[in-house]
mmCIF file of C-alpha atoms in Angstrom:
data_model
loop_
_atom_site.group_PDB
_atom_site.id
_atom_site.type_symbol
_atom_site.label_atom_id
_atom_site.label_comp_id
_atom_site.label_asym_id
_atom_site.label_seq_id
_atom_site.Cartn_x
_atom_site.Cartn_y
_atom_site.Cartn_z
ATOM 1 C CA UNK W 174 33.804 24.518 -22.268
ATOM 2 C CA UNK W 175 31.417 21.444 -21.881
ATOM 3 C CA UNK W 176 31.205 18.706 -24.961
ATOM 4 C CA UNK W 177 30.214 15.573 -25.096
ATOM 5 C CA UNK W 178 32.767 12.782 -26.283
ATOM 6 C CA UNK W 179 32.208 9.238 -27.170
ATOM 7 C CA UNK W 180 33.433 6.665 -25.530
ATOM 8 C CA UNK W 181 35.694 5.314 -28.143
ATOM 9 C CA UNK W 182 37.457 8.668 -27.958
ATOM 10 C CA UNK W 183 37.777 9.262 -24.108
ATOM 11 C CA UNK W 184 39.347 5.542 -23.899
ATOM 12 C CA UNK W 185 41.822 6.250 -26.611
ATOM 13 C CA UNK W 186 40.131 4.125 -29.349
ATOM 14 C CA UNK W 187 40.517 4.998 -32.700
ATOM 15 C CA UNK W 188 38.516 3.043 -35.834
ATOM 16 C CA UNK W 189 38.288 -0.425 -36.081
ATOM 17 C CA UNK W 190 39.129 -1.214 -31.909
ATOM 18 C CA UNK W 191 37.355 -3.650 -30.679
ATOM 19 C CA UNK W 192 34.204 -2.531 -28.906
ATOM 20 C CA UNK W 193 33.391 -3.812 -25.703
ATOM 21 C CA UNK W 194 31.145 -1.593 -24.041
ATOM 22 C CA UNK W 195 27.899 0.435 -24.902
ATOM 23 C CA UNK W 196 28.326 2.202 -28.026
ATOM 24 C CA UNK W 197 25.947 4.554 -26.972
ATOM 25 C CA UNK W 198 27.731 5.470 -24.005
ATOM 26 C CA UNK W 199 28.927 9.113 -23.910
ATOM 27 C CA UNK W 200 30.800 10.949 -21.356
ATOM 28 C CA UNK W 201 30.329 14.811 -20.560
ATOM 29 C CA UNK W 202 33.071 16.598 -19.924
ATOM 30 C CA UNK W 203 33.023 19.711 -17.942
ATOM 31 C CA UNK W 204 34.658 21.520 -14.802
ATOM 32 C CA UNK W 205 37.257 18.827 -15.152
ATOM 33 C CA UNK W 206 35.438 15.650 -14.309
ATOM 34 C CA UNK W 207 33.781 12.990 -16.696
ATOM 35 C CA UNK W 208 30.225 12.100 -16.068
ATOM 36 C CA UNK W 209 29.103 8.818 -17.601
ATOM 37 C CA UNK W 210 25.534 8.885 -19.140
ATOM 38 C CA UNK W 211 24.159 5.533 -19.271
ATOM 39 C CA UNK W 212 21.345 4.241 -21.807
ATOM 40 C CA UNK W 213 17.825 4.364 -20.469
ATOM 41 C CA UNK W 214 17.524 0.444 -22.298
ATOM 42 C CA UNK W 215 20.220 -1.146 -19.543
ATOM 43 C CA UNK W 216 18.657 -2.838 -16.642
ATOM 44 C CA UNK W 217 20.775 -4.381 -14.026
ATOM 45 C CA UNK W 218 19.409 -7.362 -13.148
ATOM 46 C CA UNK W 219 21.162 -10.249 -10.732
ATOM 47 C CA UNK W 220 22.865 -12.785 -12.038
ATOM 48 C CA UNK W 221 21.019 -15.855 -9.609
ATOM 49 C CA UNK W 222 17.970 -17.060 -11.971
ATOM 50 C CA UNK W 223 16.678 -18.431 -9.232
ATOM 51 C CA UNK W 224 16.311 -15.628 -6.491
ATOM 52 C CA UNK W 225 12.956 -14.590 -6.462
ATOM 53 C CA UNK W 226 11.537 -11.253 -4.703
ATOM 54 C CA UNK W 227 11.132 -11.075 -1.054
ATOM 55 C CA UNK W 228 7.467 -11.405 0.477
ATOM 56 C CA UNK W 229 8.202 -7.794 1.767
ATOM 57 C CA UNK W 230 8.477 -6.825 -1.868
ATOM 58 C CA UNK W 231 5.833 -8.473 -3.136
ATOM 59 C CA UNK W 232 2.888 -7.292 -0.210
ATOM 60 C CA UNK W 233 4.624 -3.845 -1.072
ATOM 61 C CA UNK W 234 3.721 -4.210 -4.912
ATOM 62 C CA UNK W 235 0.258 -6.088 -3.706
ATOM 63 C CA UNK W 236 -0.589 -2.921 -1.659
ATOM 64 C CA UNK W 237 0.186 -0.178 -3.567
ATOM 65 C CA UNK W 238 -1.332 -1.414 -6.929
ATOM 66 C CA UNK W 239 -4.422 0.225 -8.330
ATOM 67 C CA UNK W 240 -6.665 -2.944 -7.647
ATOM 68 C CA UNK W 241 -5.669 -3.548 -4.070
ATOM 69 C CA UNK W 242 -6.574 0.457 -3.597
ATOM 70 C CA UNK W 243 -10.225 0.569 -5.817
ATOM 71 C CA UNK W 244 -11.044 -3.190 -3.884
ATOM 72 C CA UNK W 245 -10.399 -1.154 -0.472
ATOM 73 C CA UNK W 246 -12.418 1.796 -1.783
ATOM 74 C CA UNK W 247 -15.438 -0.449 -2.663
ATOM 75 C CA UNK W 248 -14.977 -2.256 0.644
ATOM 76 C CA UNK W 249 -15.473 1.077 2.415
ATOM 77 C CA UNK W 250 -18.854 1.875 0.584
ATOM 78 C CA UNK W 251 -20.209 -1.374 0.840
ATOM 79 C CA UNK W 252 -19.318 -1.245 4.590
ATOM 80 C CA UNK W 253 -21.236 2.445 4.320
ATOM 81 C CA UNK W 254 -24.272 1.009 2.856
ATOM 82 C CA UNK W 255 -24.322 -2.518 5.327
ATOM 83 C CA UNK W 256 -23.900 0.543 8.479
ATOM 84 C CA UNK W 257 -26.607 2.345 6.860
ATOM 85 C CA UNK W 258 -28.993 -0.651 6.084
ATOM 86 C CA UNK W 259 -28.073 -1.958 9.809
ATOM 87 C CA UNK W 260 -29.103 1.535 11.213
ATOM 88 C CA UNK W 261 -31.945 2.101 9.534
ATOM 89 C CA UNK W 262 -33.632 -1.318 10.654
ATOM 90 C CA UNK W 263 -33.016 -0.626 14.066
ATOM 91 C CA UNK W 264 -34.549 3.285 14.111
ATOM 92 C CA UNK W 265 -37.615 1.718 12.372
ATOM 93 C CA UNK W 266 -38.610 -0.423 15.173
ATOM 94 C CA UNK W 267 -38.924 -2.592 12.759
ATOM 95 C CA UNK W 268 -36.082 -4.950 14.282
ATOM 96 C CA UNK W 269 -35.090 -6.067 16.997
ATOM 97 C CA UNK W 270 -31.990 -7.055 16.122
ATOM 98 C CA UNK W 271 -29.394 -6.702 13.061
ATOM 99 C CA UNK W 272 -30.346 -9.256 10.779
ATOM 100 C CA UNK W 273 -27.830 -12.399 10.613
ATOM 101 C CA UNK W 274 -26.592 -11.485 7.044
ATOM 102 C CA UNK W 275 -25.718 -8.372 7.631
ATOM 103 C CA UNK W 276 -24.020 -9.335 10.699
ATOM 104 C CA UNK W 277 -22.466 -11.972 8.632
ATOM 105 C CA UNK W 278 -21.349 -8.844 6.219
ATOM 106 C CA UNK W 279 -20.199 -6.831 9.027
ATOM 107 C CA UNK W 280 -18.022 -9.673 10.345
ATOM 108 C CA UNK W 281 -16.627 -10.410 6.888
ATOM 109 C CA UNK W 282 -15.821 -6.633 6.601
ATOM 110 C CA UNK W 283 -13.896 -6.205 9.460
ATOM 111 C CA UNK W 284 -11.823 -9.310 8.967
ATOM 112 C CA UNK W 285 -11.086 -7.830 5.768
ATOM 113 C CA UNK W 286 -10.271 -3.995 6.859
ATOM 114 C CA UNK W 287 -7.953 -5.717 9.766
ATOM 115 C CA UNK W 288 -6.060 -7.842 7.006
ATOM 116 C CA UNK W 289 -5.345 -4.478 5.073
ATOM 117 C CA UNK W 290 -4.483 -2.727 8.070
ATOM 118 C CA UNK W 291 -1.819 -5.215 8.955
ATOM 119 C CA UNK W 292 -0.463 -5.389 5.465
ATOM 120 C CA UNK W 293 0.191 -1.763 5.663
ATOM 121 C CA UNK W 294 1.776 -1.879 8.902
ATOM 122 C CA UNK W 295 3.969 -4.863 7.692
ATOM 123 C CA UNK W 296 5.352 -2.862 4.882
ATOM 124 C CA UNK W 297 5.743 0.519 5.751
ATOM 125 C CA UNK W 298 6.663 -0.921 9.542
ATOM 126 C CA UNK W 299 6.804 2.162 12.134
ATOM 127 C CA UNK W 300 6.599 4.838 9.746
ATOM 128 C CA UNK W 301 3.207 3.281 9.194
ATOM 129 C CA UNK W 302 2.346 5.536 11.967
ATOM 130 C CA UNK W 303 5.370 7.978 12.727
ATOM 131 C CA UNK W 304 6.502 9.708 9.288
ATOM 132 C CA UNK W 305 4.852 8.846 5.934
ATOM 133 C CA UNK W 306 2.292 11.454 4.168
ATOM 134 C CA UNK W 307 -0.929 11.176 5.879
ATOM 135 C CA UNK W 308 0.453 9.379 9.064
ATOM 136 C CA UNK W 309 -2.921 11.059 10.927
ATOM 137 C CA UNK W 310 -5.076 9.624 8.384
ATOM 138 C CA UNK W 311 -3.493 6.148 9.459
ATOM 139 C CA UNK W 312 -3.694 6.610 13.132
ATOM 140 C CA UNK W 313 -7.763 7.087 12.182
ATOM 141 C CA UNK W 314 -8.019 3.819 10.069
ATOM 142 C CA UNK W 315 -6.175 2.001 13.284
ATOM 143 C CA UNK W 316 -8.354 3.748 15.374
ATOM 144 C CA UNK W 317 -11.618 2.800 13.226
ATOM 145 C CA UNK W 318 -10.423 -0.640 12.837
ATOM 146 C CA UNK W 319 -9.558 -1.327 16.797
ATOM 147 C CA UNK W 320 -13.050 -0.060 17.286
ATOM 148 C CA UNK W 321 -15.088 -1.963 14.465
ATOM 149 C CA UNK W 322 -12.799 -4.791 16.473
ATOM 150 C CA UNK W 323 -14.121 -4.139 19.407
ATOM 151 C CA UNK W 324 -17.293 -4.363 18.566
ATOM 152 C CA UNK W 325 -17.326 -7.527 17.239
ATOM 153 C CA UNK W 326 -15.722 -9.376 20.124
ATOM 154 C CA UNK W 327 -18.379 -7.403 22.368
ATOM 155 C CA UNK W 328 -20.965 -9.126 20.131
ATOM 156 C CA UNK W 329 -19.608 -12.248 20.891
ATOM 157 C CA UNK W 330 -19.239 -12.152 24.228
ATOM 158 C CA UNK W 331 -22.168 -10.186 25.213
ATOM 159 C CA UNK W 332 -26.057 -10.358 24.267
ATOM 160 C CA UNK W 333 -26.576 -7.785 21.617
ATOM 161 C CA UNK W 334 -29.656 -6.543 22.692
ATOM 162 C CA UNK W 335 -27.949 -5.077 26.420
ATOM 163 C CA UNK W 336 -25.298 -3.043 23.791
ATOM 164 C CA UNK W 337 -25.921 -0.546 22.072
ATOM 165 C CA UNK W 338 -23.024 0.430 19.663
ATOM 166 C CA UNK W 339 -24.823 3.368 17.610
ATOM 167 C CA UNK W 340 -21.912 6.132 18.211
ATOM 168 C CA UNK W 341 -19.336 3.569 17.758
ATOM 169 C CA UNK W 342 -20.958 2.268 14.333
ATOM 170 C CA UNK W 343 -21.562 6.825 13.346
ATOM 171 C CA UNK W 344 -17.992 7.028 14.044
ATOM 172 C CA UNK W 345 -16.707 4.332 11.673
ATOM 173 C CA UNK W 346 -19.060 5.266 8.771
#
């Protein structure tokens, strides 16, 4: 037979004992063992008032919140459109070269998809790449972002009119 008891009456306490714990404690009692229920309203909390959260914790919480992942999403379509704009221009003929604000752009958005990148790999560490749900999907984004960095130190140290980076730049869009 399985009942629930309170815990005044598991701990031997009859009316008017003191009571020192939960009230709404019970205890289940079944195939000879007691099972303690605890209220959903306790939180165990430390008792230092002054220890605050590790900056593992908090990049954790920074990365998996809903802005960090919609301010990612709209990096990627702005970085869609600036690939787009940038390609465009050149199969026109109308360009030379990229113009300097969208290079500017470019730059900008590859500092930012490196920063994200190593955020990740700071919190989830090796399983970054070995064993977390969609591990492929983050051996891509490395792979897209070691390219997209790639490219920009080629920029740098070459002339951009001897490169040509147009399967590169289909690749990452």
């Amino acid at each position: 037979d399985e009942h629930v008891e309170s815990h005044d009456a598991v701990a031997g306490r009859g009316p008017g004992s003191s009571k020192d714990s939960f009230p709404e404690n019970t205890y289940v009692k079944g195939y000879g063992q007691y099972i303690i229920k605890m209220p959903s309203r306790v939180q165990f909390t430390s008792s230092s008032t002054d220890e605050r959260p590790s900056v593992h914790m908090v990049v954790k919480e920074f990365i998996r919140s809903p802005k960090f992942e919609y301010g990612v999403c709209a990096l990627i379509l702005l970085n869609a459109v600036v690939l787009g704009v940038q390609t465009d221009l050149l199969a026109q003929g109308n360009v030379s070269d990229v113009p300097a604000p969208l290079v500017f752009l470019e730059a900008i958005m590859c500092v930012c998809f490196t920063i994200e990148l190593l955020l990740r790999i700071f919190v989830y560490r090796s399983r970054f790449f070995l064993c977390m749900p969609g591990w492929h999907w983050n051996l891509f984004d490395t792979l897209v972002v070691a390219m997209q960095l790639a490219e920009q130190f080629m920029s740098v140290l070459v002339d951009s009119s001897m490169m040509n980076f147009s399967a590169a730049r289909v690749i990452r869009m």
